[in-house]
Short mmCIF file of C-alpha atoms in Angstrom, two decimals:
data_model
loop_
_atom_site.label_atom_id
_atom_site.label_comp_id
_atom_site.label_asym_id
_atom_site.label_seq_id
_atom_site.Cartn_x
_atom_site.Cartn_y
_atom_site.Cartn_z
CA MET A 10 17.64 42.99 79.90
CA THR A 11 20.87 43.49 81.88
CA ALA A 12 24.20 42.36 80.58
CA MET A 13 25.95 39.51 82.34
CA PRO A 14 29.30 40.48 83.89
CA ALA A 15 32.28 39.25 81.97
CA ALA A 16 34.13 36.30 83.44
CA VAL A 17 37.24 37.32 85.29
CA ALA A 18 40.32 35.80 83.71
CA ILE A 19 42.85 34.44 86.15
CA VAL A 20 46.30 35.59 85.16
CA LYS A 21 49.02 33.30 86.43
CA PRO A 22 52.41 34.64 87.49
CA ALA A 23 55.19 34.41 84.93
CA ARG A 24 56.93 31.06 84.47
CA ALA A 25 60.17 32.54 85.84
CA ARG A 26 58.36 33.38 89.10
CA ARG A 27 56.65 30.02 89.40
CA GLN A 28 59.92 28.08 89.09
CA HIS A 29 61.36 29.39 92.37
CA ASP A 30 58.86 28.83 95.18
CA ALA A 31 55.44 27.27 95.52
CA ILE A 32 52.78 29.97 95.24
CA GLU A 33 49.04 30.19 95.75
CA ARG A 34 46.25 32.68 95.24
CA VAL A 35 45.07 34.61 98.28
CA ASP A 36 41.36 33.78 98.56
CA GLY A 37 38.89 36.51 99.26
CA ARG A 38 41.31 39.38 98.72
CA GLU A 39 41.21 41.64 95.71
CA LEU A 40 43.33 44.60 94.75
CA ILE A 41 42.75 47.38 92.25
CA ASP A 42 45.72 47.97 89.94
CA ALA A 43 46.85 51.29 88.47
CA ASP A 44 44.48 50.82 85.49
CA GLY A 45 41.48 50.22 87.76
CA GLN A 46 41.40 46.49 87.02
CA VAL A 47 40.61 44.02 89.79
CA SER A 48 43.31 41.51 90.57
CA ALA A 49 43.68 38.68 93.05
CA PRO A 50 47.16 38.51 94.60
CA TRP A 51 49.44 35.49 94.77
CA ARG A 52 51.65 34.64 97.73
CA VAL A 53 54.59 32.36 98.40
CA ILE A 54 53.85 29.26 100.46
CA SER A 55 56.47 29.45 103.19
CA ILE A 56 58.29 26.43 104.51
CA LEU A 57 56.39 26.84 107.78
CA ASP A 58 53.03 26.89 105.93
CA ALA A 59 53.95 23.74 104.01
CA MET A 60 55.19 21.87 107.09
CA GLN A 61 52.11 22.79 109.13
CA ARG A 62 49.73 21.80 106.30
CA ARG A 63 51.24 18.35 105.99
CA GLY A 64 51.18 17.85 109.78
CA ALA A 65 54.94 17.91 110.36
CA ILE A 66 54.65 20.79 112.86
CA SER A 67 51.94 22.09 115.15
CA GLU A 68 50.29 25.49 114.95
CA GLU A 69 52.35 26.56 117.99
CA MET A 70 55.57 25.53 116.25
CA GLU A 71 54.55 27.44 113.11
CA ALA A 72 53.77 30.52 115.23
CA ALA A 73 57.17 30.25 116.98
CA GLY A 74 58.91 30.05 113.59
CA GLN A 75 56.99 33.03 112.26
CA THR A 76 57.86 35.02 115.38
CA PHE A 77 61.56 34.19 114.92
CA SER A 78 61.43 35.24 111.24
CA ARG A 79 59.66 38.51 112.06
CA GLN A 80 62.12 39.35 114.85
CA PHE A 81 65.06 38.48 112.59
CA ARG A 82 63.85 40.96 109.96
CA LEU A 83 63.11 43.63 112.58
CA ALA A 84 66.60 43.17 114.04
CA HIS A 85 68.17 43.71 110.58
CA LEU A 86 70.39 40.65 110.91
CA ASP A 87 70.41 39.81 107.21
CA GLN A 88 73.68 40.58 105.48
CA LEU A 89 72.44 42.81 102.67
CA ARG A 90 70.58 45.93 103.62
CA ALA A 91 70.39 49.58 102.72
CA SER A 92 71.19 52.31 105.19
CA SER A 93 68.19 53.25 107.28
CA MET A 94 66.39 56.38 106.13
CA THR A 95 65.69 57.15 109.80
CA ARG A 96 69.39 57.87 110.29
CA ALA A 97 69.35 61.10 108.31
CA ILE A 98 71.45 63.91 109.75
CA GLY A 99 69.62 65.75 112.50
CA HIS A 100 66.97 63.05 112.88
CA SER A 101 66.73 60.07 115.15
CA ASN A 102 64.19 57.38 115.62
CA ASP A 103 64.75 56.07 119.12
CA GLN A 104 61.64 53.85 118.98
CA ALA A 105 62.85 52.09 115.82
CA PHE A 106 66.23 51.56 117.48
CA ARG A 107 64.63 50.15 120.64
CA ASN A 108 62.42 47.84 118.57
CA SER A 109 65.33 46.51 116.51
CA ASP A 110 67.54 46.19 119.59
CA GLY A 111 64.84 44.23 121.43
CA ALA A 112 64.29 42.03 118.39
CA LYS A 113 68.03 41.33 118.17
CA ARG A 114 68.10 40.30 121.84
CA ALA A 115 65.09 38.01 121.24
CA VAL A 116 66.73 36.40 118.19
CA MET A 117 70.03 35.88 119.97
CA GLY A 118 68.16 34.45 122.99
CA ALA A 119 66.42 31.94 120.71
CA ILE A 120 69.73 31.01 119.08
CA ASP A 121 71.32 30.52 122.52
CA GLN A 122 68.33 28.39 123.56
CA LEU A 123 69.05 26.18 120.53
CA GLY A 124 72.73 25.74 121.46
CA GLY A 125 74.42 28.75 119.90
CA LEU A 126 75.34 29.76 116.37
CA GLY A 127 78.38 27.89 115.08
CA ARG A 128 77.97 25.16 117.71
CA SER A 129 74.51 23.76 117.07
CA PRO A 130 72.84 22.44 113.89
CA PRO A 131 69.35 23.53 115.09
CA ALA A 132 70.58 27.09 115.74
CA SER A 133 72.29 27.19 112.34
CA CYS A 134 69.22 25.81 110.59
CA VAL A 135 66.86 28.33 112.19
CA TRP A 136 69.26 31.22 111.48
CA HIS A 137 69.69 30.34 107.81
CA VAL A 138 66.29 28.85 106.90
CA LEU A 139 63.92 31.02 108.95
CA GLY A 140 66.11 34.09 109.29
CA LEU A 141 67.96 34.38 105.99
CA GLU A 142 65.20 32.47 104.14
CA TRP A 143 67.45 29.84 102.63
CA SER A 144 65.83 26.64 101.40
CA LEU A 145 66.31 23.48 103.47
CA ARG A 146 68.09 22.01 100.46
CA ARG A 147 70.64 24.84 100.39
CA TRP A 148 71.24 24.70 104.14
CA SER A 149 71.62 20.93 104.14
CA SER A 150 74.05 21.00 101.22
CA GLU A 151 76.21 23.71 102.80
CA PHE A 152 76.12 22.63 106.45
CA ARG A 153 75.07 18.98 106.59
CA SER A 154 75.40 15.82 104.53
CA GLY A 155 72.98 17.11 101.92
CA SER A 156 70.00 15.17 103.26
CA THR A 157 66.91 17.37 103.22
CA GLY A 158 65.10 14.78 105.35
CA GLU A 159 67.71 15.19 108.09
CA ALA A 160 67.53 18.97 107.72
CA SER A 161 63.74 18.87 108.01
CA GLY A 162 64.02 16.85 111.23
CA ILE A 163 66.50 19.35 112.64
CA LEU A 164 64.14 22.23 111.84
CA VAL A 165 61.16 20.40 113.40
CA ALA A 166 63.15 19.78 116.60
CA ALA A 167 64.28 23.42 116.71
CA LEU A 168 60.71 24.66 116.27
CA ALA A 169 59.55 22.38 119.09
CA VAL A 170 62.15 23.93 121.40
CA LEU A 171 61.20 27.47 120.37
CA ALA A 172 57.51 26.69 120.90
CA GLY A 173 58.26 25.24 124.33
CA GLU A 174 56.94 21.81 123.43
CA ASP A 175 58.07 18.63 125.18
CA CYS A 176 60.72 17.03 122.96
CA SER A 177 60.89 13.71 124.86
#
């Protein structure tokens, strides 16, 4: 007779981690930890994921938002960052520079398309929420009246513009 495999216990993330963002298990993906144990990873549900799931934005709008976020990170436009290891004395990484420079131009083009940073609520919302990964609540409290519903509408409109959808 063969032994039945032991049931795999699902270990939830710590309470401190769960209190910040909504998280979910990644289905069908397993990792082996340092002790050889199988684990199933958890991931944060992004604002774009949540909005697309509830039907507030289209798949094209979600893709446009993800592209903006990816380009923002590649352009190194966040305020806190370590010095690049590719900038060591005697070494250069021209390809990394070209990639980040192109990403910066793409981000600034998107911001200009939305009306310009400092002049347009949609540009500010995209910069802070998708780029700097602020919550809508934080952005609305610091830049608007504090209404997350209004902030959500601003983000939806901005994503429609970035996705090239008809806003009329």
